[in-house]
Coordinates of C-alpha atoms in Angstrom, one line a residue:
Chain A
D397 CA 117.0 27.2 120.8
S398 CA 113.6 28.2 122.4
G399 CA 112.1 26.2 120.5
V400 CA 110.1 29.7 118.2
T401 CA 110.3 30.2 115.1
Q402 CA 110.1 33.7 113.6
T403 CA 110.3 34.1 109.6
P404 CA 111.4 35.8 108.2
K405 CA 115.0 36.5 109.6
H406 CA 116.1 40.2 108.0
L407 CA 114.0 42.6 105.8
I408 CA 114.6 45.7 103.4
T409 CA 112.0 47.9 102.7
A410 CA 111.0 51.1 102.2
T411 CA 109.1 53.8 104.2
G412 CA 105.6 54.0 103.2
Q413 CA 105.4 50.0 102.6
R414 CA 103.9 47.4 104.8
V415 CA 105.4 43.9 106.4
T416 CA 104.3 40.9 107.8
L417 CA 106.4 39.0 110.5
R418 CA 105.3 35.6 111.5
C419 CA 106.0 34.0 114.5
S420 CA 105.4 29.6 115.6
P421 CA 105.4 29.5 119.4
R422 CA 107.1 26.9 121.2
S423 CA 105.3 23.3 120.9
G424 CA 101.9 23.5 123.8
D425 CA 102.3 27.5 124.7
L426 CA 98.6 29.4 123.7
S427 CA 100.3 32.7 125.1
V428 CA 102.5 34.8 122.5
Y429 CA 104.0 38.6 122.8
W430 CA 105.4 41.1 120.5
Y431 CA 108.6 42.8 121.7
Q432 CA 110.5 45.7 119.4
Q433 CA 114.3 46.1 120.1
S434 CA 115.8 49.6 118.6
L435 CA 118.4 51.9 119.3
D436 CA 116.5 55.3 121.7
Q437 CA 113.6 52.8 122.4
G438 CA 115.3 50.0 123.7
L439 CA 113.8 46.7 124.4
Q440 CA 109.7 47.6 124.4
F441 CA 106.6 45.4 124.8
L442 CA 104.2 46.1 121.8
I443 CA 101.1 43.1 122.1
Q444 CA 100.3 39.7 124.0
Y445 CA 98.0 37.2 122.8
Y446 CA 96.0 34.0 124.0
N447 CA 94.6 31.9 122.3
G448 CA 94.2 33.4 119.8
E449 CA 92.8 36.5 121.5
E450 CA 94.7 39.7 122.6
R451 CA 95.6 40.2 126.1
A452 CA 97.8 42.7 126.6
K453 CA 98.7 46.0 124.5
G454 CA 102.1 47.9 125.1
N455 CA 103.1 51.0 123.5
I456 CA 102.1 49.6 120.3
L457 CA 101.4 52.1 117.2
E458 CA 98.3 52.2 115.6
R459 CA 99.9 51.4 112.5
F460 CA 101.2 48.1 113.9
S461 CA 98.5 45.0 114.7
A462 CA 98.9 41.8 115.1
Q463 CA 96.2 38.9 115.3
Q464 CA 97.1 35.0 116.6
F465 CA 95.4 32.4 115.4
P466 CA 93.9 28.9 115.4
D467 CA 97.3 27.4 115.2
L468 CA 98.3 29.7 117.4
H469 CA 100.6 31.0 115.2
S470 CA 101.0 34.9 115.5
E471 CA 101.8 37.9 112.6
L472 CA 102.9 41.7 113.0
N473 CA 102.3 43.9 111.0
L474 CA 103.3 46.9 110.1
S475 CA 102.1 49.3 107.7
S476 CA 103.3 52.6 106.2
L477 CA 106.5 51.9 107.2
E478 CA 108.9 54.6 108.4
L479 CA 112.8 55.3 108.7
G480 CA 112.0 55.6 112.6
D481 CA 110.3 51.4 112.3
S482 CA 113.9 50.0 111.6
A483 CA 114.2 47.6 114.3
L484 CA 114.3 44.5 115.4
Y485 CA 111.3 42.3 116.2
F486 CA 111.1 39.3 118.9
C487 CA 108.2 37.1 118.9
A488 CA 108.1 35.4 122.5
S489 CA 105.6 32.3 124.3
S490 CA 105.2 31.3 127.4
S491 CA 102.4 27.6 128.3
I492 CA 99.7 30.8 130.6
P493 CA 98.2 33.8 129.8
G494 CA 99.6 36.3 133.0
G495 CA 100.4 36.1 135.6
G496 CA 103.6 36.7 135.5
S497 CA 104.5 33.0 137.3
D498 CA 105.4 31.9 133.4
T499 CA 108.6 32.2 131.4
Q500 CA 108.5 33.8 127.9
Y501 CA 110.7 32.1 125.5
F502 CA 112.5 34.0 122.8
G503 CA 113.0 33.6 119.4
P504 CA 115.8 34.5 117.2
G505 CA 114.1 37.7 115.8
T506 CA 113.5 39.9 113.0
R507 CA 115.6 42.7 111.8
L508 CA 113.9 45.2 110.0
T509 CA 115.5 47.5 107.9
V510 CA 113.5 49.9 106.1
L511 CA 115.6 52.5 103.3
Chain Y
A1146 CA 104.3 51.7 137.0
Q1147 CA 107.1 48.8 136.5
K1148 CA 110.3 49.8 136.4
V1149 CA 113.8 48.9 136.4
T1150 CA 117.2 50.2 136.5
Q1151 CA 120.5 48.8 135.0
A1152 CA 123.1 52.4 135.8
Q1153 CA 125.8 49.7 134.3
T1154 CA 125.7 50.7 130.6
E1155 CA 129.3 49.0 129.6
I1156 CA 131.6 47.3 131.9
S1157 CA 134.6 45.0 130.5
V1158 CA 137.2 42.4 132.3
V1159 CA 139.7 40.0 131.4
E1160 CA 139.0 36.5 131.5
K1161 CA 138.7 35.1 134.7
E1162 CA 138.5 37.9 136.4
D1163 CA 134.2 38.0 138.4
V1164 CA 131.5 40.3 137.5
T1165 CA 128.1 41.4 138.8
L1166 CA 126.0 43.0 136.3
D1167 CA 123.8 45.3 139.6
C1168 CA 119.8 45.1 137.9
V1169 CA 117.1 47.7 140.1
Y1170 CA 113.8 47.6 140.1
E1171 CA 110.5 49.2 140.7
T1172 CA 106.8 48.3 141.3
R1173 CA 103.9 48.4 143.7
D1174 CA 102.8 44.8 143.1
T1175 CA 103.7 43.4 146.4
T1176 CA 103.6 39.8 144.0
Y1177 CA 105.9 40.1 140.6
Y1178 CA 108.9 37.9 138.6
L1179 CA 112.0 39.2 138.2
F1180 CA 113.9 37.9 135.3
W1181 CA 117.6 37.6 133.4
Y1182 CA 118.0 37.6 129.8
K1183 CA 121.5 37.5 127.3
Q1184 CA 121.7 38.6 124.7
P1185 CA 125.1 37.3 123.1
P1186 CA 126.4 39.3 120.0
S1187 CA 124.0 37.1 117.3
G1188 CA 121.6 39.0 118.7
E1189 CA 118.6 36.4 119.9
L1190 CA 117.7 37.2 123.4
V1191 CA 118.9 33.4 125.8
F1192 CA 116.3 33.1 129.2
L1193 CA 118.6 32.6 132.3
I1194 CA 117.0 33.1 135.9
R1195 CA 113.1 33.9 136.5
R1196 CA 113.2 35.0 140.4
N1197 CA 109.5 35.5 142.4
S1198 CA 109.0 38.3 145.1
F1199 CA 108.3 35.8 147.3
D1200 CA 111.6 34.5 147.5
E1201 CA 114.7 35.6 148.0
Q1202 CA 116.7 32.5 148.7
N1203 CA 120.1 33.8 146.5
E1204 CA 120.6 31.0 143.5
I1205 CA 124.1 29.6 142.1
S1206 CA 124.2 27.7 138.6
G1207 CA 127.8 26.9 137.8
R1208 CA 129.3 30.3 137.2
Y1209 CA 126.3 31.8 137.5
S1210 CA 124.3 33.4 140.8
W1211 CA 121.8 36.0 141.7
N1212 CA 121.7 38.2 145.0
F1213 CA 118.0 39.2 145.6
Q1214 CA 117.3 41.5 148.5
K1215 CA 113.9 43.0 148.7
S1216 CA 115.1 45.2 151.2
T1217 CA 116.8 47.2 148.5
S1218 CA 114.9 46.0 145.2
S1219 CA 117.7 44.7 143.3
F1220 CA 118.9 41.4 141.8
N1221 CA 122.7 41.0 141.0
F1222 CA 123.9 38.8 138.7
T1223 CA 127.7 37.6 138.8
I1224 CA 129.8 35.4 137.2
T1225 CA 132.9 33.8 138.4
A1226 CA 135.4 32.9 136.2
S1227 CA 134.3 35.1 133.9
Q1228 CA 134.7 34.1 129.7
V1229 CA 135.4 35.3 126.5
V1230 CA 132.0 33.8 125.8
D1231 CA 130.4 35.5 127.8
S1232 CA 130.7 38.4 126.1
A1233 CA 127.2 39.3 125.6
V1234 CA 124.3 42.5 126.4
Y1235 CA 122.5 40.7 130.0
F1236 CA 118.9 42.4 130.5
C1237 CA 117.5 42.7 133.8
A1238 CA 113.2 42.3 133.4
L1239 CA 110.1 43.0 135.8
S1240 CA 106.9 41.8 135.6
E1241 CA 103.4 41.7 137.2
G1242 CA 101.9 38.5 139.2
R1243 CA 98.8 39.3 139.2
I1244 CA 97.0 38.3 136.4
T1245 CA 94.5 41.1 135.0
G1246 CA 93.2 42.1 131.8
G1247 CA 97.0 42.8 131.4
G1248 CA 98.3 39.4 130.9
N1249 CA 102.2 39.7 132.1
K1250 CA 104.1 41.6 130.2
L1251 CA 108.5 42.1 130.4
T1252 CA 109.3 45.0 131.5
F1253 CA 113.4 45.4 130.4
G1254 CA 116.3 47.4 131.5
T1255 CA 118.1 48.8 129.7
G1256 CA 121.0 46.4 129.6
T1257 CA 125.0 46.4 130.5
Q1258 CA 127.1 45.1 127.8
L1259 CA 130.3 42.9 128.7
K1260 CA 133.5 42.8 127.7
V1261 CA 134.9 39.7 127.7
E1262 CA 138.7 39.9 127.0
L1263 CA 141.7 37.5 127.0

């Protein structure tokens, strides 16, 4: 158990809908990262927050947004869902904002299925 | 731009065989970090090891060992005396060392599926 929690574990929804994925980082970690794992794109970085502020952005679609709250949990919002958004979404946390010297610990993931 | 290549898509071995998973990386940074993660069939990503670019010493942890060679930009992972429980997808990943506005995102390889059979 990494100490990172994600809810829900599974999510099934329809095209055009909006969903929210939730992540709680390990105790003491201030950085939260979101990644998407799909069959065609592999594991891709979406976005990073550090202590409530956006720190880095990757290949995140405009239909997707995220935020980190004062209690450090983070939410990833996916809207106008398309079939191609079906994927495993991971949250990871680390204790420092950047520099690569810290390890990212991953949650169990949320499997999103868009029908 | 950073890139990680794991050329082996799938490897099948018989239990107790040794197996090496290859990882080749590209980066323009002089300071960077390399990682291996394991993704068992249950789906979670489990951290295995982190190495920085200034430390080329090989590392051994039980049946696992890692060989880091800057000259060939490789960070290979060997499992000695493989077991069925080692069956998983293994990912190699790279992150920058500089603290920039870009944080330290991980760039992953495509993964190697390891199947260990009895």
